[in-house]
Coordinates of C-alpha atoms in Angstrom, one line a residue:
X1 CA -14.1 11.4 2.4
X2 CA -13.2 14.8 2.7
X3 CA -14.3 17.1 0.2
X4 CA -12.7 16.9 -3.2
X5 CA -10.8 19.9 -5.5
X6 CA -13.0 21.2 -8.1
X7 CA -12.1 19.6 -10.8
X8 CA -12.9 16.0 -8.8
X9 CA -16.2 17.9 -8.4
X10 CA -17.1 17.9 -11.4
X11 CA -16.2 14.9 -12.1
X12 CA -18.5 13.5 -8.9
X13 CA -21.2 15.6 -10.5
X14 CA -20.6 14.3 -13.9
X15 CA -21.2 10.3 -12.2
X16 CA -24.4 11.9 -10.6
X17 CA -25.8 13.1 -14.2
X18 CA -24.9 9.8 -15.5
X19 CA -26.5 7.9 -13.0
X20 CA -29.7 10.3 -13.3
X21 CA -30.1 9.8 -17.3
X22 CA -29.4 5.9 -16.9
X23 CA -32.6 5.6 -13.9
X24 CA -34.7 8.2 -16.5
X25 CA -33.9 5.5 -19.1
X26 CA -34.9 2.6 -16.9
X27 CA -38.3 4.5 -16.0
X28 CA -36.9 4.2 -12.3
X29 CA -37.5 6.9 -9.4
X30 CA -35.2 7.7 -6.8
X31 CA -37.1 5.6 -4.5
X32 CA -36.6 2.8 -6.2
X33 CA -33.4 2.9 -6.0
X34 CA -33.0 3.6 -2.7
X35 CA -35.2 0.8 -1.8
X36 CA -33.1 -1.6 -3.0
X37 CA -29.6 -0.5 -2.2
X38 CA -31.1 0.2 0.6
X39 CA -30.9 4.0 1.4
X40 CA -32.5 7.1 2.1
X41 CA -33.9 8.3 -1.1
X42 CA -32.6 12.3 -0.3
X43 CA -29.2 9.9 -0.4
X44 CA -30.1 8.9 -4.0
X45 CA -31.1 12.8 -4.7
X46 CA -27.8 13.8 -2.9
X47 CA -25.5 11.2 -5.6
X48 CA -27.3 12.4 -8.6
X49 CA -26.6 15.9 -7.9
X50 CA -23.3 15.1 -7.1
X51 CA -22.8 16.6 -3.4
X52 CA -22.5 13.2 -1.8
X53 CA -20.5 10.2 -3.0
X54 CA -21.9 7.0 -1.3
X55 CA -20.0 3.3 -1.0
X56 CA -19.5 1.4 -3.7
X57 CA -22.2 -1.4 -2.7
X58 CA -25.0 1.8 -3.8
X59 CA -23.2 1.7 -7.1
X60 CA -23.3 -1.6 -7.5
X61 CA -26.6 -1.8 -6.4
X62 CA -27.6 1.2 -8.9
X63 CA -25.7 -0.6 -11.7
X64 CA -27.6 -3.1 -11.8
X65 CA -30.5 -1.6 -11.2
X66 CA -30.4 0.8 -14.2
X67 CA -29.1 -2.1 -16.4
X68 CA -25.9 -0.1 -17.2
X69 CA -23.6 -3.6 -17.3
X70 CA -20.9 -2.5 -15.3
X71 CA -20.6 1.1 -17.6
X72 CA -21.6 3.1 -13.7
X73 CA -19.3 0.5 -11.7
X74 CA -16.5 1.5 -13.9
X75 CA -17.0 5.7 -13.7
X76 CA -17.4 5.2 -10.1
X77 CA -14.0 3.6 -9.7
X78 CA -12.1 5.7 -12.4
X79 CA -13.2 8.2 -9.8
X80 CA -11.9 6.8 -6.5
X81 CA -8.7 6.0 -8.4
X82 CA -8.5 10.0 -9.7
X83 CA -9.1 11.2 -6.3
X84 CA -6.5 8.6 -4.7
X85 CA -3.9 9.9 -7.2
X86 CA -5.0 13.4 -6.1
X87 CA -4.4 12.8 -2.4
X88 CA -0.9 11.2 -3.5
X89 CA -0.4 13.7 -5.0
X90 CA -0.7 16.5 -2.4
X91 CA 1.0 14.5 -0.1
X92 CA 3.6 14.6 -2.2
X93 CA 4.0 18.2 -2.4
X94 CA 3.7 18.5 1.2
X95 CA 7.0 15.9 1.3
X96 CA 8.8 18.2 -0.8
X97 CA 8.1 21.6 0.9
X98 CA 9.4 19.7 3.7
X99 CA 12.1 18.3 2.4
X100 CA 12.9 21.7 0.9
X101 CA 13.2 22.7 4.5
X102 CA 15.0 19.9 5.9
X103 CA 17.5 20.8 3.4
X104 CA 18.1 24.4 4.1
X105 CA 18.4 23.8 8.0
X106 CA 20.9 20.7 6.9
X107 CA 22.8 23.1 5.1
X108 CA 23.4 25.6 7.7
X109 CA 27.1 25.3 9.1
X110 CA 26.7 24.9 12.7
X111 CA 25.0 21.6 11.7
X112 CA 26.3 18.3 11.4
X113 CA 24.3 16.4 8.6
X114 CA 22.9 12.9 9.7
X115 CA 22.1 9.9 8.0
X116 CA 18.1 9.0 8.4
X117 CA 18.2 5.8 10.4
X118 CA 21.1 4.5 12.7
X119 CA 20.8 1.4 10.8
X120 CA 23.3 3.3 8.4
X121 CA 25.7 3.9 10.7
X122 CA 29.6 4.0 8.8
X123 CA 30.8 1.3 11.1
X124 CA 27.8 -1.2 9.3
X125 CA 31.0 -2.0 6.1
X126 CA 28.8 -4.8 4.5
X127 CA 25.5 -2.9 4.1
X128 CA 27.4 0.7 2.8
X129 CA 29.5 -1.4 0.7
X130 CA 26.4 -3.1 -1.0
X131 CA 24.7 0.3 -1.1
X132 CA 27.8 2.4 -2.3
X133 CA 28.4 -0.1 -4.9
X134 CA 24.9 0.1 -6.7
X135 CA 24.3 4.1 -6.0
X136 CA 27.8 4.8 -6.9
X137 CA 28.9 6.2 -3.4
X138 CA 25.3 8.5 -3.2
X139 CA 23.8 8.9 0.3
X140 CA 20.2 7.2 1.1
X141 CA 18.6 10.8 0.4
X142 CA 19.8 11.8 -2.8
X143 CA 19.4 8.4 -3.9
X144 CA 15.5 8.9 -2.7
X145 CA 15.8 11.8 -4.7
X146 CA 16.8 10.4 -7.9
X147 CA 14.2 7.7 -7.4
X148 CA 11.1 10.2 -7.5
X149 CA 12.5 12.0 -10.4
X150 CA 12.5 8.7 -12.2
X151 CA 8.8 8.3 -11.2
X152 CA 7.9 11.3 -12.2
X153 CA 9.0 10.4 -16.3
X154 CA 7.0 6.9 -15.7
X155 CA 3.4 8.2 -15.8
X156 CA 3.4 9.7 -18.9
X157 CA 5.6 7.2 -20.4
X158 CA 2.4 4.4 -19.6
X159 CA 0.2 6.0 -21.5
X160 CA 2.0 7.4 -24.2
X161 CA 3.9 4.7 -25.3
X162 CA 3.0 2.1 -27.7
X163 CA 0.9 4.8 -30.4
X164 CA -0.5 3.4 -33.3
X165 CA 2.1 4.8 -35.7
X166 CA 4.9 2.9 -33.2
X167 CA 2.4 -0.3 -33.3
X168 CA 2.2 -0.3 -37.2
X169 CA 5.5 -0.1 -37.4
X170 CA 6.4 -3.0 -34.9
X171 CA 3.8 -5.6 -36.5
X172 CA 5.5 -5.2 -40.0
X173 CA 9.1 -5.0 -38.3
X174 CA 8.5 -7.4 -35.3
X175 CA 11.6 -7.4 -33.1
X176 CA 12.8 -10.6 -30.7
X177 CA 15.5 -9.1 -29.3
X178 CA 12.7 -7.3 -26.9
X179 CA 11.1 -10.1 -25.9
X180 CA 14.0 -11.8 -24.7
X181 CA 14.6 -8.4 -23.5
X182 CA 11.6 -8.4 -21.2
X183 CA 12.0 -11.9 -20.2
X184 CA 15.1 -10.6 -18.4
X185 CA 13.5 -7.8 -16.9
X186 CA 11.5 -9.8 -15.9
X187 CA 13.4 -12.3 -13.8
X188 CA 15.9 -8.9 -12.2
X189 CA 12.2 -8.2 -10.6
X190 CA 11.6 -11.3 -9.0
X191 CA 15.5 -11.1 -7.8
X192 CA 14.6 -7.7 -6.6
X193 CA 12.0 -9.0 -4.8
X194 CA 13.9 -11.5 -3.2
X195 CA 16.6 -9.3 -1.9
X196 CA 14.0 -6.8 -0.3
X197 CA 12.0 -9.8 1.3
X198 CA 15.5 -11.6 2.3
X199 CA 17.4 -8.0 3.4
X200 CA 17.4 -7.1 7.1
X201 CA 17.5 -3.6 5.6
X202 CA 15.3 -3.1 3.3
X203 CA 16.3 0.2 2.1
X204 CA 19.1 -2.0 0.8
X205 CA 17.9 -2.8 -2.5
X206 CA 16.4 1.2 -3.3
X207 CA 19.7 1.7 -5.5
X208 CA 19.2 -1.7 -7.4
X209 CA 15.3 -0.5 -7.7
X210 CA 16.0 2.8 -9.0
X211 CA 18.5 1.6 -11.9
X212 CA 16.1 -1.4 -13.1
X213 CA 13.8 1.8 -13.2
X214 CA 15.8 3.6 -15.5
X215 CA 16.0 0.6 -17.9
X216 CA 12.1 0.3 -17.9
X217 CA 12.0 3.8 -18.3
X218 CA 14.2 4.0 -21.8
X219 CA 12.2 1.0 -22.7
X220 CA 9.1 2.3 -22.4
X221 CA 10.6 5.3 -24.6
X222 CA 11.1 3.2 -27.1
X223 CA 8.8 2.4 -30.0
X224 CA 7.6 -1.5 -29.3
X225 CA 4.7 -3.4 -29.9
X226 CA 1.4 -3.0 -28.1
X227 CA 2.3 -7.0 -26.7
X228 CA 6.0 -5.9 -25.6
X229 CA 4.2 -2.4 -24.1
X230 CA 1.7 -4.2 -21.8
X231 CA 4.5 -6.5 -20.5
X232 CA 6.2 -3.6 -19.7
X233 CA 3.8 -1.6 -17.7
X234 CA 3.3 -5.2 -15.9
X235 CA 7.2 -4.9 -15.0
X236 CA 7.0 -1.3 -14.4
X237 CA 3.9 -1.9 -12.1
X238 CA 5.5 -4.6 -10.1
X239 CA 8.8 -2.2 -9.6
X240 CA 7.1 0.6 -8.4
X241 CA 5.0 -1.5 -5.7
X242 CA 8.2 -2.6 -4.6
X243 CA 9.5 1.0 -4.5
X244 CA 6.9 1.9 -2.5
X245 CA 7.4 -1.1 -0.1
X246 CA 11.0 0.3 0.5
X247 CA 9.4 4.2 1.2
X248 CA 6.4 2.3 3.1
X249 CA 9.7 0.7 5.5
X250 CA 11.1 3.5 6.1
X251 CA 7.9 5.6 6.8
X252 CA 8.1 7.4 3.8
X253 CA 4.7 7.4 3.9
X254 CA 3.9 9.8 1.2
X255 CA 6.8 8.7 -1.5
X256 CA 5.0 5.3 -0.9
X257 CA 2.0 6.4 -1.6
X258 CA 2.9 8.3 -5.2
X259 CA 4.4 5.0 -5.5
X260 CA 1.7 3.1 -5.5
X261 CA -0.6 5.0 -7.3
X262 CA 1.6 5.0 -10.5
X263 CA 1.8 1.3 -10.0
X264 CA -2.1 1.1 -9.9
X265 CA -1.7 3.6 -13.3
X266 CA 0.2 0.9 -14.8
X267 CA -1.5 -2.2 -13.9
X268 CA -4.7 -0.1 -15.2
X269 CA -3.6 0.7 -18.4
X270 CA -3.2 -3.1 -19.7
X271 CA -6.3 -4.2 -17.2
X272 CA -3.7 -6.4 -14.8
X273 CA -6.2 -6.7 -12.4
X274 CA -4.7 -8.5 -9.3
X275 CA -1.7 -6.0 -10.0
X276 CA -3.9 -3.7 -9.6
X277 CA -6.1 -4.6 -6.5
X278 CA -2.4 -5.0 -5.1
X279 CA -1.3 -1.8 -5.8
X280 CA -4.6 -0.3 -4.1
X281 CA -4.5 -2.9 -1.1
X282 CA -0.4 -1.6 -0.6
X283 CA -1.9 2.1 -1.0
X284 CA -4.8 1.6 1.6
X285 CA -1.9 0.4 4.4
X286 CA -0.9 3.9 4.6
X287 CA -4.2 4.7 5.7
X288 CA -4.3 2.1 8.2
X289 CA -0.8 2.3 9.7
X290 CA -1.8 6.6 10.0
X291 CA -5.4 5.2 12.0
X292 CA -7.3 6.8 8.8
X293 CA -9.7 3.3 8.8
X294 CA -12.4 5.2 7.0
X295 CA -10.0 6.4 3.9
X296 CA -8.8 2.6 3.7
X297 CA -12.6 1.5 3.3
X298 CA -13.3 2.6 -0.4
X299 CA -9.3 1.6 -1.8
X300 CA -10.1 -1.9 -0.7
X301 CA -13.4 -2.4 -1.8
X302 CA -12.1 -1.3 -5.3
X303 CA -9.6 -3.7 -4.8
X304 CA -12.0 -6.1 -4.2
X305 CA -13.7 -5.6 -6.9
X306 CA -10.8 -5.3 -9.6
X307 CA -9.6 -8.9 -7.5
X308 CA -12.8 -10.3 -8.8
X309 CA -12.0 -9.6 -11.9
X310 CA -8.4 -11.2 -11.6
X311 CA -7.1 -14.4 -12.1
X312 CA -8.6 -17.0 -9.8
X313 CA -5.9 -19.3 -9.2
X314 CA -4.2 -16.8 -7.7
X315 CA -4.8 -15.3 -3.7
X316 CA -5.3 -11.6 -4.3
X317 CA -9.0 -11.4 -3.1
X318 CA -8.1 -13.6 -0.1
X319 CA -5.0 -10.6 0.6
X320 CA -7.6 -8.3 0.2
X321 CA -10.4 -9.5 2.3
X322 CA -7.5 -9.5 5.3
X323 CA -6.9 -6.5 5.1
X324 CA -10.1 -5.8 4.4
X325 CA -10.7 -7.1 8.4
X326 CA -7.7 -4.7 10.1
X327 CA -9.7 -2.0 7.9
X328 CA -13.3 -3.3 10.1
X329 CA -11.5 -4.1 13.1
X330 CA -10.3 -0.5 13.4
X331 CA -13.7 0.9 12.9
X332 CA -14.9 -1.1 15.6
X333 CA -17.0 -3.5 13.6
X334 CA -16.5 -7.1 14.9
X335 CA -18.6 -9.4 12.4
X336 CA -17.5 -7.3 9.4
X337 CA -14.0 -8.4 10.4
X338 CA -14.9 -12.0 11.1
X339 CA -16.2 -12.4 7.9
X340 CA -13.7 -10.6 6.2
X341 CA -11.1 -13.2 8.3
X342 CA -13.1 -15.8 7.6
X343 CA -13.2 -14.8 3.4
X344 CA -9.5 -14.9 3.6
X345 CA -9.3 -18.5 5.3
X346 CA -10.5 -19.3 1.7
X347 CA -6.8 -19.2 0.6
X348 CA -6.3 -22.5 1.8
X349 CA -8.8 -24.3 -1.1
X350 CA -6.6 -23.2 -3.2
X351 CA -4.0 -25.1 -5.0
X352 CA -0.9 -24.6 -7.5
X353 CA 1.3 -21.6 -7.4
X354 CA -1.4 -18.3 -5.8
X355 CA 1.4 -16.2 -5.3
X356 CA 4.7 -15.4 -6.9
X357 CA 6.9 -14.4 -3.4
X358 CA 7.2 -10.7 -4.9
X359 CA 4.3 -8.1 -5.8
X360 CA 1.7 -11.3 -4.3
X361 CA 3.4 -13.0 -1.3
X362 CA 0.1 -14.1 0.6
X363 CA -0.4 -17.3 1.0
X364 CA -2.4 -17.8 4.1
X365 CA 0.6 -18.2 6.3
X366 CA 0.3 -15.0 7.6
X367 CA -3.6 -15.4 8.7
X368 CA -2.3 -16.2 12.4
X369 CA -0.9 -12.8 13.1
X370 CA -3.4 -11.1 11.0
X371 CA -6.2 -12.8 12.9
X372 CA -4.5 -12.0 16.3
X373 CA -4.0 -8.5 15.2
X374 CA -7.4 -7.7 14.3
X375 CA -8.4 -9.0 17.9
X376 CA -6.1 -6.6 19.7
X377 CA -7.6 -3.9 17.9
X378 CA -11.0 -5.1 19.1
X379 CA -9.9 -5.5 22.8
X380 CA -11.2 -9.3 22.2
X381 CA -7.6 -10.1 24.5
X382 CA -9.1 -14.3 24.9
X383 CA -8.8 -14.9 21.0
X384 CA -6.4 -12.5 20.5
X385 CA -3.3 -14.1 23.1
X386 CA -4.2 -17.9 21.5
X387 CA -4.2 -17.0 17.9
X388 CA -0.8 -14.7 18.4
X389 CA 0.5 -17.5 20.2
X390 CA 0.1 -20.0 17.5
X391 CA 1.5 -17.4 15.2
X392 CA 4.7 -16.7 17.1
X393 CA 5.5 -20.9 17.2
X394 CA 6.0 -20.2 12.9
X395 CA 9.2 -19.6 11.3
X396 CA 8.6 -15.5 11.3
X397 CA 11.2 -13.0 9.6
X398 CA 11.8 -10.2 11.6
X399 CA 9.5 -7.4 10.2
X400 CA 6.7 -10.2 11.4
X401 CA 8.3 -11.6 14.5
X402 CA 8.1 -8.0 15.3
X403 CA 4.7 -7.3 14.7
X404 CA 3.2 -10.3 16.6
X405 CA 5.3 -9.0 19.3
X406 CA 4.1 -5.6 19.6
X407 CA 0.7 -6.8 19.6
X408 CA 1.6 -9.1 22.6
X409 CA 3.0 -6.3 24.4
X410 CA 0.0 -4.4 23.5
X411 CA -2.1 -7.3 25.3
X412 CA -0.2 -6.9 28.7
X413 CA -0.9 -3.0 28.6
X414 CA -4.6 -3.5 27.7
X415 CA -4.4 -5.9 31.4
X416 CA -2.3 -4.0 33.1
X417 CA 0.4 -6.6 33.1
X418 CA 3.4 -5.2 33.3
X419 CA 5.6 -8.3 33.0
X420 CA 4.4 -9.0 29.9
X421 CA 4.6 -5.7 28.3
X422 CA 8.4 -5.4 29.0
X423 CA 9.2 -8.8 27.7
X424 CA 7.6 -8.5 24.2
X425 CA 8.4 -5.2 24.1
X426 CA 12.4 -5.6 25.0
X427 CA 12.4 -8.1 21.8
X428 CA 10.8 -5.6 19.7
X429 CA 13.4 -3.0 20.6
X430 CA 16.5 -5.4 20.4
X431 CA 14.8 -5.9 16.4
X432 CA 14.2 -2.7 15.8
X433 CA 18.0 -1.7 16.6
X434 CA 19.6 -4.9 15.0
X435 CA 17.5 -3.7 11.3
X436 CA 16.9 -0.4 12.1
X437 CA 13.2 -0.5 10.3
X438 CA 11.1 2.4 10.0
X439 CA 8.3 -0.4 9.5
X440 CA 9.3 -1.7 13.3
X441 CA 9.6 1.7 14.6
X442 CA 6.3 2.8 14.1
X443 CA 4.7 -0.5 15.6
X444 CA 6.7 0.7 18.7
X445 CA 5.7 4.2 18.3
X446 CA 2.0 2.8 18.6
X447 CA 2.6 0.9 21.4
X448 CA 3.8 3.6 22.7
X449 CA 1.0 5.6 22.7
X450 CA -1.0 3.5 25.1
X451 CA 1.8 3.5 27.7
X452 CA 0.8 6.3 30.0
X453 CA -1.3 4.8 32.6
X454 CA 1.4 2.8 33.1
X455 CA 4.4 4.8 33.4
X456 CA 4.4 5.3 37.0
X457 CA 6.5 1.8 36.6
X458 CA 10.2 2.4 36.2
X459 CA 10.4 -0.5 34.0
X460 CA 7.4 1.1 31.5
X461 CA 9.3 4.4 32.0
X462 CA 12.3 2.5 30.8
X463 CA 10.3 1.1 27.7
X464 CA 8.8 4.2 27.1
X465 CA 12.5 6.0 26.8
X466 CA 13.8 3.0 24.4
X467 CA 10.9 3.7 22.1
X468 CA 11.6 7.4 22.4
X469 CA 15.1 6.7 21.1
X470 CA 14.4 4.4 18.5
X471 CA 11.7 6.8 17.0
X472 CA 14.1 9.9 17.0
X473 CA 16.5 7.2 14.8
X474 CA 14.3 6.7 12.2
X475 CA 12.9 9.9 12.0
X476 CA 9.6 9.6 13.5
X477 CA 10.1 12.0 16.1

């Protein structure tokens, strides 16, 4: 991690102290700890002074250790949360100055404005209708806009809502009429859901996102009952993952990311736990999609963790543990991502309803592609061709088809095999056109950056250009 801002500092140094008084408590040394994480002991010296900030298995470990019953675990992952929100943060800022910027070159005269994908071209009636009619006539951007000012009301709103003077008053005047209220927020976010999974563009369903929003938001203004609060924050948690899934589409990357972490702010503030660890998991995406393995690493082991603490029935730790092995497999580490694969095979013990198709859709049908992704990463191109293969015979939408075919394509470059490349990659491109996905456009862009030792082929030259289009399209060049 790179270093944090002062104020995280002191925080880190603050965990260090704590850790310090708890091992003087225990009549411990430094060596013992470090024997039986195991470690270095200067690593141990290093943590308690707070200049280093080791894995979570050395807090775990240390937790234990010291006897503190989870009390260390807990300030360790208040901290990786704080610092994730920080980093959201900043990348937030950095969207705006350059949206700032964007907007004073659109604004020049000479310039023609354009919309950000060709996927919302005027001649596509049905999908401007369908957006027009929820946004009242606004264009994608301002309704972006009006999206993360809405977001930035919800934070405060989760934790100041629900006081105790609001609660008193709620348990002496209880009031139905919000919990059949909720009940129906409740059932627009699974149809919310639905219409982003079902949507060939996804960035459909931001308008209908942004006004269920608005009604969370003047609910949660509202004085309630602590039971009506924490169903709310479950809602408003769900919403805003599915925000982000929209920005995360259309390589938003950094609107995704505030996104999320307000999500993982919700889901913490009633201790939702698999909301949670699905709010991190989402957020540690960004870091794989931008080749950032090592970031992903410490969001999904506390995702882990919190997934532990979850609802067994249910297949969040399985969802973790996959990603979990496209985190290993970028790092290089082949048995950390077989096991992590093989953790996630687990899904199929289970029984009964493990996911609900919107903020938890995994299910184990995905594991082929996952699997053969993970193996294309590794360059292990004998498991990785059989696996996608079996993958590609499913019933895939196209986000997924997609995916499995990039990684196909990426095979035939890793050979050499020109043929194959151009194939897959000729599907990709027809997909990425017909939707226009920002999600599809980036797999391309990455395939694209492995194609110049072969673009002394007119047909890779001829791929290479496609991409090139595409890319410019959606903005990502």
């Amino acid at each position: 991690m790179a270093r944090p801002p002062e104020h995280l500092a002191e925080r880190q140094r603050m965990l260090g102290r704590y850790l310090a008084a708890l091992r003087d408590a225990a009549g411990l040394y430094q060596a013992d700890i470090a024997r039986a994480v195991p470690c270095h002991r200067t690593t141990v010296t290093h943590a308690e002074a707070g200049s280093q900030l080791p894995a979570s298995d050395f807090w775990e470990t240390a937790d234990r250790l010291v006897g503190a019953n989870g009390a260390l675990i807990a300030r360790y992952d208040e901290l990786i949360l704080a610092r994730t929100t920080h980093l959201a943060e900043q990348q937030t800022k950095r969207r705006a100055r350059a949206h700032t910027t964007a907007q004073q070159l659109a604004s020049a005269p000479a310039r023609k404005p354009e919309l950000m994908s060709p996927a919302f071209d005027a001649r596509d009636d049905t999908r401007c209708d369908l957006v027009a009619g929820a946004s009242g006539g606004m264009s994608e951007d301002r309704m972006c806009r009006e999206l993360l000012r809405s977001l930035s009301m919800t934070g405060a709103l989760i934790t100041n809502s629900g006081t105790d003077d609001q609660l008193d008053h709620s348990f002496i005047n209880p009031d139905r009429f919000d919990d059949m209220a909720v009940d129906e927020y409740a059932m627009l976010n699974e149809h919310l859901w639905r219409v982003f999974v079902l949507s060939k563009f996804k960035r459909s369903a931001l308008p209908l996102v942004r006004n269920q929003l608005d009604v969370l938001i003047v609910s949660l203004n509202q004085s309630r009952g602590l039971s009506t609060h924490r169903l709310l924050c479950k809602l408003v948690s769900e919403l805003l993952q599915l925000a982000g899934e929209i920005f995360f589409d259309a390589n938003k990357y950094s609107d995704a990311a505030y996104c999320y972490t307000l999500a993982a702010t919700a889901s913490k503030e009633v201790d939702a736990f698999d909301l949670w660890a699905c709010a991190m998991t989402r957020h540690a995406f960004i870091e794989i999609y931008e080749q950032r393995f090592d970031k992903a690493a410490p969001m999904l082991e506390l995702a882990a963790r919190l997934a532990r603490r979850g609802d067994e029935s249910l297949s969040t730790r399985y969802w973790v543990s996959a990603v979990q092995a496209q985190t290993f497999a970028g790092l290089g580490k082949l048995a950390a991502c077989q096991r992590a694969l093989d953790a996630a095979e687990q899904v199929c013990t289970l029984s009964g309803d493990i996911s609900n198709g919107g903020w938890l859709r995994f299910d184990g049908s995905r594991l082929a592609e996952e699997r053969g992704a993970c193996y294309v990463q590794l360059r292990r191109l004998d498991l990785a061709e059989a696996t996608l293969g079996d993958a590609l015979r499913q019933n895939l939408s196209a986000r997924r088809r997609s995916g499995v075919l990039t990684d196909l394509a990426m095979i035939g470059v890793q050979r050499g095999d020109v043929n194959q490349l151009v194939i897959y990659a000729d599907e990709v491109l027809e997909i990425a056109v017909e939707t226009g996905s920002g999600f599809i456009s980036r797999k391309l862009q990455g395939l694209q950056s492995h194609l110049v030792p072969l673009l002394g082929n007119s047909q890779v030259r001829q791929v290479n250009q496609r991409i090139m289009d595409i890319c410019r399209g959606s903005g990502r060049l």
